[in-house]
Amino acid sequence: MRLKMSLKLNNNDLICVKFNYNQEIINKIRLIPGSRWNPAQKYWTFNNDKAKLALFIEMFKDEYLIFESEIKNFAAADAITDYLNYYYLPQFEKKLKLKGYSQSTIKVYINHNKNFISYLKKDLFSITMNDLNDYILYLIDEKENTHSFANQFISAFKTFNNLILGLENVNRKLFRPKKKKKLPKVLNKREVKDIINSVYNLKHQLILIITYSAGLRVSEVVKLKISDIDSERMLIYIRNSKGDKDRYTLLSQSALTKLKLYLKAFQVQKYDKQWLFPGQNKDRHLSKRSAQKVFKKACHKAGINKKVGIHSLRHSFATHLLEQGVDLRYIQNLLGHKSSTTTEIYTHVSNKSLTRIINPFDKL
């Protein structure tokens, strides 16, 4: 069981360490140069020196260290921050895995809290609402992040607080910045065709074709396996997508024709563990970053100047289905949206109804 050790600074700039009697700990603390026992106050002291404090933290990093004075006033604030990352974040990661969070969400939540700890330089159990609000304003105003990014941090911290810190009333009082309502960036059919036709590498072209024709996220297309392609039912099986959900989506006949050429050209064998789009290391799938680069390069070659990313192919798929008269509920299922409200945003970018409106200028 970990021993609780509290550290604070006194008026003489000495670090005062208190803990319940433990001879092994006492023997260790005596190794710190200049350490002294104060019988009146019943605590150990040593100079607020960077090297000494770093040595102390290294010695006792597996104990429960509480910093009662502001961390920025300690000589080795960076070492304290490293300790907080060393102990609490691995615990957090472990609990997220046990809770069944996806690997991408775990990575995002760990990074958000790591950055917050580095910014805060304060004992985590003394966090106030002002600390959190100041950090959120720092993300938006100074770092110029979006409100969505700030909201992502809030979700990450709330989960960290629920699973690790247990600070009362903080989660309830923490309010989110209002999201800016941005419409998805959509390509028209000619632009999609031009982008795909600008790519001559068969593998790269197929990545873009399947992303558009199946309405996939980039994280989904790069993780496809050959066994996920059901050519008899003309469906693609998407496993462990956002929200840890599985679903089926459409397999285009034209995409299937191109897929057969790809499998033959690359002599890919059909077995369950084979990635459809392997990376340089054949045991691993292509990275999301590589797929994004393929799309960016294709846009440049096709002369598409819109500020779009590969995710725009998914937006375009949904919008074009809506314009063809496909029911919104079917589109929701194909995209794997939890709420129909998320899918309804495509009604704002679809020209299905807008094209029926006669412009008054044409009637002048």
Coordinates of C-alpha atoms in Angstrom, one line a residue:
M1 CA 0.0 0.0 0.0
R2 CA 1.3 3.5 -0.9
L3 CA 2.3 5.8 1.9
K4 CA 0.9 9.3 1.9
M5 CA 3.6 12.0 2.1
S6 CA 2.7 15.7 2.1
L7 CA 5.2 18.4 1.1
K8 CA 4.9 22.1 1.7
L9 CA 7.2 25.1 1.8
N10 CA 7.9 27.1 5.0
N11 CA 9.0 30.7 5.3
N12 CA 12.6 29.7 5.2
D13 CA 12.2 28.2 1.8
L14 CA 12.6 24.7 3.2
I15 CA 10.6 21.7 2.0
C16 CA 8.8 20.2 4.9
V17 CA 7.8 16.5 4.5
K18 CA 5.2 14.8 6.7
F19 CA 4.3 11.1 6.8
N20 CA 3.3 8.4 9.2
Y21 CA 6.2 6.7 10.9
N22 CA 8.0 4.3 8.6
Q23 CA 11.6 3.3 9.3
E24 CA 12.3 2.4 5.6
I25 CA 11.2 5.8 4.5
I26 CA 13.2 7.5 7.2
N27 CA 16.3 5.6 6.1
K28 CA 15.8 6.8 2.5
I29 CA 15.1 10.4 3.4
R30 CA 18.3 10.6 5.3
L31 CA 20.2 10.0 2.0
I32 CA 19.0 13.4 0.8
P33 CA 21.9 15.9 1.4
G34 CA 21.0 18.4 4.2
S35 CA 17.9 16.6 5.4
R36 CA 16.9 17.3 9.0
W37 CA 14.3 16.1 11.4
N38 CA 12.3 18.8 13.2
P39 CA 11.2 17.3 16.5
A40 CA 9.0 20.3 17.4
Q41 CA 7.0 20.3 14.2
K42 CA 7.4 16.6 13.6
Y43 CA 8.5 16.8 10.0
W44 CA 11.6 16.3 7.9
T45 CA 13.1 19.3 6.0
F46 CA 15.6 19.9 3.2
N47 CA 16.4 22.9 1.1
N48 CA 14.2 23.8 -1.8
D49 CA 16.8 22.8 -4.2
K50 CA 16.1 21.5 -7.7
A51 CA 18.6 18.6 -7.5
K52 CA 17.5 17.6 -4.0
L53 CA 13.8 17.7 -4.8
A54 CA 14.3 15.8 -8.0
L55 CA 16.2 13.1 -6.0
F56 CA 13.4 13.0 -3.5
I57 CA 10.7 12.5 -6.2
E58 CA 12.8 9.8 -7.8
M59 CA 13.2 8.0 -4.5
F60 CA 9.5 8.2 -3.6
K61 CA 7.7 8.3 -6.9
D62 CA 5.8 5.1 -6.0
E63 CA 4.4 6.7 -2.9
Y64 CA 1.4 9.1 -2.7
L65 CA 2.9 12.6 -2.8
I66 CA 0.7 15.5 -1.9
F67 CA 2.0 19.1 -2.7
E68 CA 0.3 21.5 -0.3
S69 CA 2.1 24.6 -1.5
E70 CA 1.8 25.9 -5.1
I71 CA 3.8 23.6 -7.3
K72 CA 5.3 26.6 -9.2
N73 CA 7.1 27.7 -6.0
F74 CA 8.9 24.4 -5.7
A75 CA 12.4 24.4 -7.2
A76 CA 11.7 21.4 -9.4
A77 CA 8.2 22.0 -10.7
D78 CA 8.9 20.1 -13.9
A79 CA 9.9 17.0 -11.8
I80 CA 6.7 17.3 -9.9
T81 CA 4.7 17.5 -13.1
D82 CA 6.5 14.4 -14.4
Y83 CA 5.6 12.6 -11.2
L84 CA 1.9 13.5 -11.6
N85 CA 2.0 12.2 -15.2
Y86 CA 4.0 9.1 -14.1
Y87 CA 1.5 8.0 -11.5
Y88 CA -2.0 9.2 -12.4
L89 CA -2.1 9.0 -16.1
P90 CA -1.2 5.2 -16.3
Q91 CA -3.9 4.6 -13.8
F92 CA -6.3 6.6 -15.9
E93 CA -5.3 4.7 -19.1
K94 CA -5.8 1.4 -17.3
K95 CA -9.3 2.3 -16.2
L96 CA -10.3 3.6 -19.6
K97 CA -9.3 0.3 -21.1
L98 CA -11.4 -1.6 -18.5
K99 CA -14.3 0.7 -19.3
G100 CA -14.0 -0.3 -23.0
Y101 CA -13.0 3.1 -24.4
S102 CA -11.5 2.9 -27.9
Q103 CA -7.8 3.3 -28.4
S104 CA -8.2 6.6 -30.2
T105 CA -10.3 8.0 -27.4
I106 CA -7.9 6.8 -24.8
K107 CA -5.0 8.6 -26.6
V108 CA -6.9 11.8 -26.9
Y109 CA -8.0 11.8 -23.2
I110 CA -4.5 11.0 -22.0
N111 CA -3.0 13.8 -24.1
H112 CA -5.6 16.4 -23.0
N113 CA -5.0 15.6 -19.3
K114 CA -1.2 15.5 -19.7
N115 CA -1.3 19.0 -21.3
F116 CA -3.5 20.3 -18.5
I117 CA -1.2 18.9 -15.8
S118 CA 1.8 20.5 -17.5
Y119 CA -0.1 23.8 -17.7
L120 CA -1.5 23.7 -14.2
K121 CA 1.7 22.9 -12.1
K122 CA -0.5 22.4 -9.1
D123 CA -1.6 19.5 -6.9
L124 CA -4.4 17.8 -8.7
F125 CA -6.6 17.4 -5.6
S126 CA -6.6 21.2 -5.1
I127 CA -8.0 22.0 -8.6
T128 CA -10.6 24.8 -8.5
M129 CA -13.2 25.9 -11.0
N130 CA -11.0 29.0 -11.7
D131 CA -8.2 26.7 -12.7
L132 CA -10.4 24.9 -15.2
N133 CA -12.0 28.0 -16.6
D134 CA -8.6 29.7 -17.0
Y135 CA -7.3 26.7 -18.9
I136 CA -10.4 26.6 -21.2
L137 CA -9.9 30.3 -22.0
Y138 CA -6.2 29.6 -22.6
L139 CA -7.1 26.9 -25.1
I140 CA -9.5 29.2 -27.0
D141 CA -7.9 32.6 -26.7
E142 CA -4.2 32.0 -26.6
K143 CA -3.8 28.7 -28.4
E144 CA -6.6 29.6 -30.8
N145 CA -8.2 26.2 -30.6
T146 CA -11.9 25.7 -31.6
H147 CA -14.7 25.4 -29.2
S148 CA -15.0 21.7 -30.2
F149 CA -11.4 21.2 -29.1
A150 CA -12.2 22.8 -25.7
N151 CA -15.3 20.7 -25.3
Q152 CA -13.1 17.6 -26.0
F153 CA -10.8 18.6 -23.2
I154 CA -13.8 19.1 -20.9
S155 CA -15.0 15.5 -21.7
A156 CA -11.4 14.2 -21.1
F157 CA -11.1 16.0 -17.7
K158 CA -14.6 15.0 -16.5
T159 CA -13.7 11.4 -17.2
F160 CA -10.4 11.8 -15.4
N161 CA -12.1 13.3 -12.4
N162 CA -14.8 10.5 -12.3
L163 CA -12.2 7.7 -12.5
I164 CA -9.2 9.1 -10.7
L165 CA -9.6 12.4 -8.7
G166 CA -13.2 12.3 -7.4
L167 CA -13.4 16.1 -6.9
E168 CA -16.9 16.9 -5.8
N169 CA -19.2 19.2 -7.7
V170 CA -16.5 20.1 -10.3
N171 CA -18.1 18.1 -13.1
R172 CA -21.5 19.5 -12.4
K173 CA -20.3 23.1 -12.4
L174 CA -18.1 22.8 -15.4
F175 CA -19.9 24.3 -18.4
R176 CA -19.1 23.9 -22.1
P177 CA -18.4 26.7 -24.5
K178 CA -21.2 26.9 -27.1
K179 CA -20.2 25.1 -30.3
K180 CA -20.2 27.0 -33.5
K181 CA -22.6 25.5 -35.9
K182 CA -20.5 24.8 -39.0
L183 CA -21.9 23.1 -42.1
P184 CA -20.0 20.1 -43.5
K185 CA -17.8 20.9 -46.5
V186 CA -19.3 19.0 -49.5
L187 CA -17.9 18.2 -52.9
N188 CA -20.2 18.0 -55.9
K189 CA -20.2 14.8 -58.0
R190 CA -18.0 16.2 -60.7
E191 CA -15.4 17.2 -58.2
V192 CA -15.4 13.7 -56.6
K193 CA -15.0 12.2 -60.0
D194 CA -12.1 14.5 -60.9
I195 CA -10.3 13.8 -57.6
I196 CA -10.6 10.0 -58.1
N197 CA -9.5 10.2 -61.7
S198 CA -6.5 12.2 -60.9
V199 CA -5.0 9.3 -59.0
Y200 CA -3.1 6.7 -61.1
N201 CA -1.9 4.5 -58.2
L202 CA -4.5 1.7 -58.0
K203 CA -4.2 1.3 -54.2
H204 CA -4.5 5.0 -53.6
Q205 CA -7.4 5.3 -56.0
L206 CA -9.3 2.5 -54.3
I207 CA -8.9 4.1 -50.9
L208 CA -10.7 7.2 -52.2
I209 CA -13.3 5.2 -54.1
I210 CA -14.3 3.1 -51.0
T211 CA -14.1 6.1 -48.7
Y212 CA -16.7 8.0 -50.9
S213 CA -18.8 5.1 -52.1
A214 CA -19.3 3.6 -48.6
G215 CA -19.3 6.9 -46.6
L216 CA -16.4 5.9 -44.4
R217 CA -14.3 7.8 -41.8
V218 CA -10.6 7.7 -42.6
S219 CA -10.1 5.6 -39.5
E220 CA -12.5 3.0 -40.9
V221 CA -11.2 2.7 -44.4
V222 CA -7.6 2.1 -43.4
K223 CA -8.6 -0.6 -41.0
L224 CA -10.7 -2.6 -43.5
K225 CA -9.8 -6.3 -43.9
I226 CA -10.5 -8.3 -47.0
S227 CA -12.9 -10.5 -45.0
D228 CA -15.0 -7.3 -44.4
I229 CA -16.0 -7.2 -48.0
D230 CA -19.2 -9.2 -48.6
S231 CA -19.4 -9.3 -52.4
E232 CA -22.5 -11.5 -52.4
R233 CA -24.7 -9.2 -50.4
M234 CA -22.8 -6.1 -51.7
L235 CA -22.1 -4.8 -48.3
I236 CA -19.0 -3.8 -46.3
Y237 CA -18.7 -4.7 -42.6
I238 CA -17.4 -1.9 -40.4
R239 CA -16.1 -3.2 -37.1
N240 CA -15.4 -1.2 -33.9
S241 CA -16.2 2.2 -35.4
K242 CA -16.8 5.4 -33.5
G243 CA -18.7 4.6 -30.2
D244 CA -17.4 1.0 -30.4
K245 CA -20.2 0.0 -32.8
D246 CA -20.3 -2.4 -35.8
R247 CA -22.4 -1.7 -38.8
Y248 CA -22.8 -2.5 -42.5
T249 CA -22.6 0.0 -45.3
L250 CA -22.9 -0.2 -49.1
L251 CA -20.5 -1.8 -51.5
S252 CA -20.6 -0.2 -54.9
Q253 CA -20.6 -2.4 -58.0
S254 CA -18.1 -0.2 -59.6
A255 CA -15.9 -0.2 -56.5
L256 CA -16.1 -4.0 -56.4
T257 CA -14.8 -4.2 -60.0
K258 CA -11.9 -1.9 -59.1
L259 CA -11.3 -4.0 -55.9
K260 CA -11.0 -7.2 -57.9
L261 CA -8.4 -5.6 -60.2
Y262 CA -6.5 -4.4 -57.1
L263 CA -6.5 -7.8 -55.4
K264 CA -5.2 -9.4 -58.6
A265 CA -2.6 -6.8 -59.3
F266 CA -1.2 -6.9 -55.7
Q267 CA -1.6 -10.7 -55.5
V268 CA -3.4 -10.3 -52.2
Q269 CA -4.5 -13.5 -50.6
K270 CA -8.0 -13.7 -49.1
Y271 CA -7.7 -14.6 -45.4
D272 CA -9.2 -13.0 -42.4
K273 CA -6.2 -11.2 -40.9
Q274 CA -5.1 -9.6 -44.2
W275 CA -5.5 -5.8 -44.2
L276 CA -7.1 -4.5 -47.4
F277 CA -4.7 -1.6 -47.3
P278 CA -1.5 -2.6 -45.6
G279 CA 1.2 -0.1 -44.7
Q280 CA 4.9 -0.5 -45.4
N281 CA 4.9 -3.1 -42.6
K282 CA 2.5 -5.7 -44.1
D283 CA 1.4 -6.7 -40.6
R284 CA 0.0 -3.2 -40.0
H285 CA -2.7 -1.2 -41.8
L286 CA -2.0 2.0 -43.7
S287 CA -1.9 5.0 -41.4
K288 CA -4.7 7.6 -41.4
R289 CA -2.1 10.3 -42.2
S290 CA -1.0 8.4 -45.3
A291 CA -4.6 8.3 -46.5
Q292 CA -5.1 12.0 -45.8
K293 CA -2.0 12.8 -47.9
V294 CA -3.3 10.7 -50.8
F295 CA -6.5 12.8 -50.8
K296 CA -4.7 16.2 -50.5
K297 CA -2.4 15.3 -53.4
A298 CA -5.3 14.2 -55.5
C299 CA -7.1 17.5 -54.8
H300 CA -4.1 19.4 -55.9
K301 CA -3.8 17.4 -59.1
A302 CA -7.5 17.8 -59.8
G303 CA -7.3 21.6 -59.3
I304 CA -9.8 21.5 -56.4
N305 CA -9.1 24.7 -54.3
K306 CA -11.8 24.1 -51.6
K307 CA -10.4 23.7 -48.1
V308 CA -11.5 20.1 -47.7
G309 CA -10.1 17.0 -46.1
I310 CA -10.7 13.3 -46.8
H311 CA -13.7 13.4 -44.4
S312 CA -15.4 15.6 -47.1
L313 CA -15.9 12.4 -49.1
R314 CA -18.0 11.0 -46.4
H315 CA -20.0 14.2 -46.2
S316 CA -20.4 14.2 -49.9
F317 CA -21.6 10.6 -49.9
A318 CA -24.4 11.4 -47.4
T319 CA -25.4 14.6 -49.2
H320 CA -25.5 13.0 -52.6
L321 CA -27.7 10.1 -51.2
L322 CA -30.1 12.7 -49.7
E323 CA -30.3 14.5 -53.1
Q324 CA -31.1 11.2 -54.8
G325 CA -34.1 10.9 -52.4
V326 CA -32.8 8.3 -50.0
D327 CA -34.6 8.4 -46.6
L328 CA -32.6 10.1 -43.9
R329 CA -33.0 7.1 -41.6
Y330 CA -31.2 4.8 -44.0
I331 CA -28.4 7.4 -44.4
Q332 CA -28.1 7.5 -40.6
N333 CA -27.6 3.8 -40.4
L334 CA -25.1 3.7 -43.3
L335 CA -23.0 6.5 -41.6
G336 CA -23.3 4.9 -38.1
H337 CA -24.7 8.0 -36.5
K338 CA -26.1 7.5 -33.0
S339 CA -28.5 10.4 -33.3
S340 CA -30.7 11.4 -36.3
T341 CA -29.9 15.0 -35.4
T342 CA -26.3 14.4 -36.5
T343 CA -27.5 13.2 -39.9
E344 CA -30.0 16.0 -40.3
I345 CA -27.2 18.5 -40.8
Y346 CA -26.9 17.3 -44.4
T347 CA -30.4 18.7 -45.2
H348 CA -28.7 22.2 -44.8
V349 CA -26.1 21.5 -47.6
S350 CA -28.3 19.4 -49.9
N351 CA -29.6 21.2 -53.0
K352 CA -32.5 18.8 -53.3
S353 CA -35.1 21.4 -52.4
L354 CA -33.1 24.6 -53.1
T355 CA -32.9 23.8 -56.9
R356 CA -36.7 23.9 -57.1
I357 CA -36.8 27.5 -55.9
I358 CA -36.9 30.0 -58.8
N359 CA -34.6 32.9 -58.1
P360 CA -36.5 36.2 -58.2
F361 CA -33.7 37.8 -60.2
D362 CA -34.6 35.4 -63.1
K363 CA -38.2 36.7 -63.0
L364 CA -37.2 40.4 -63.4

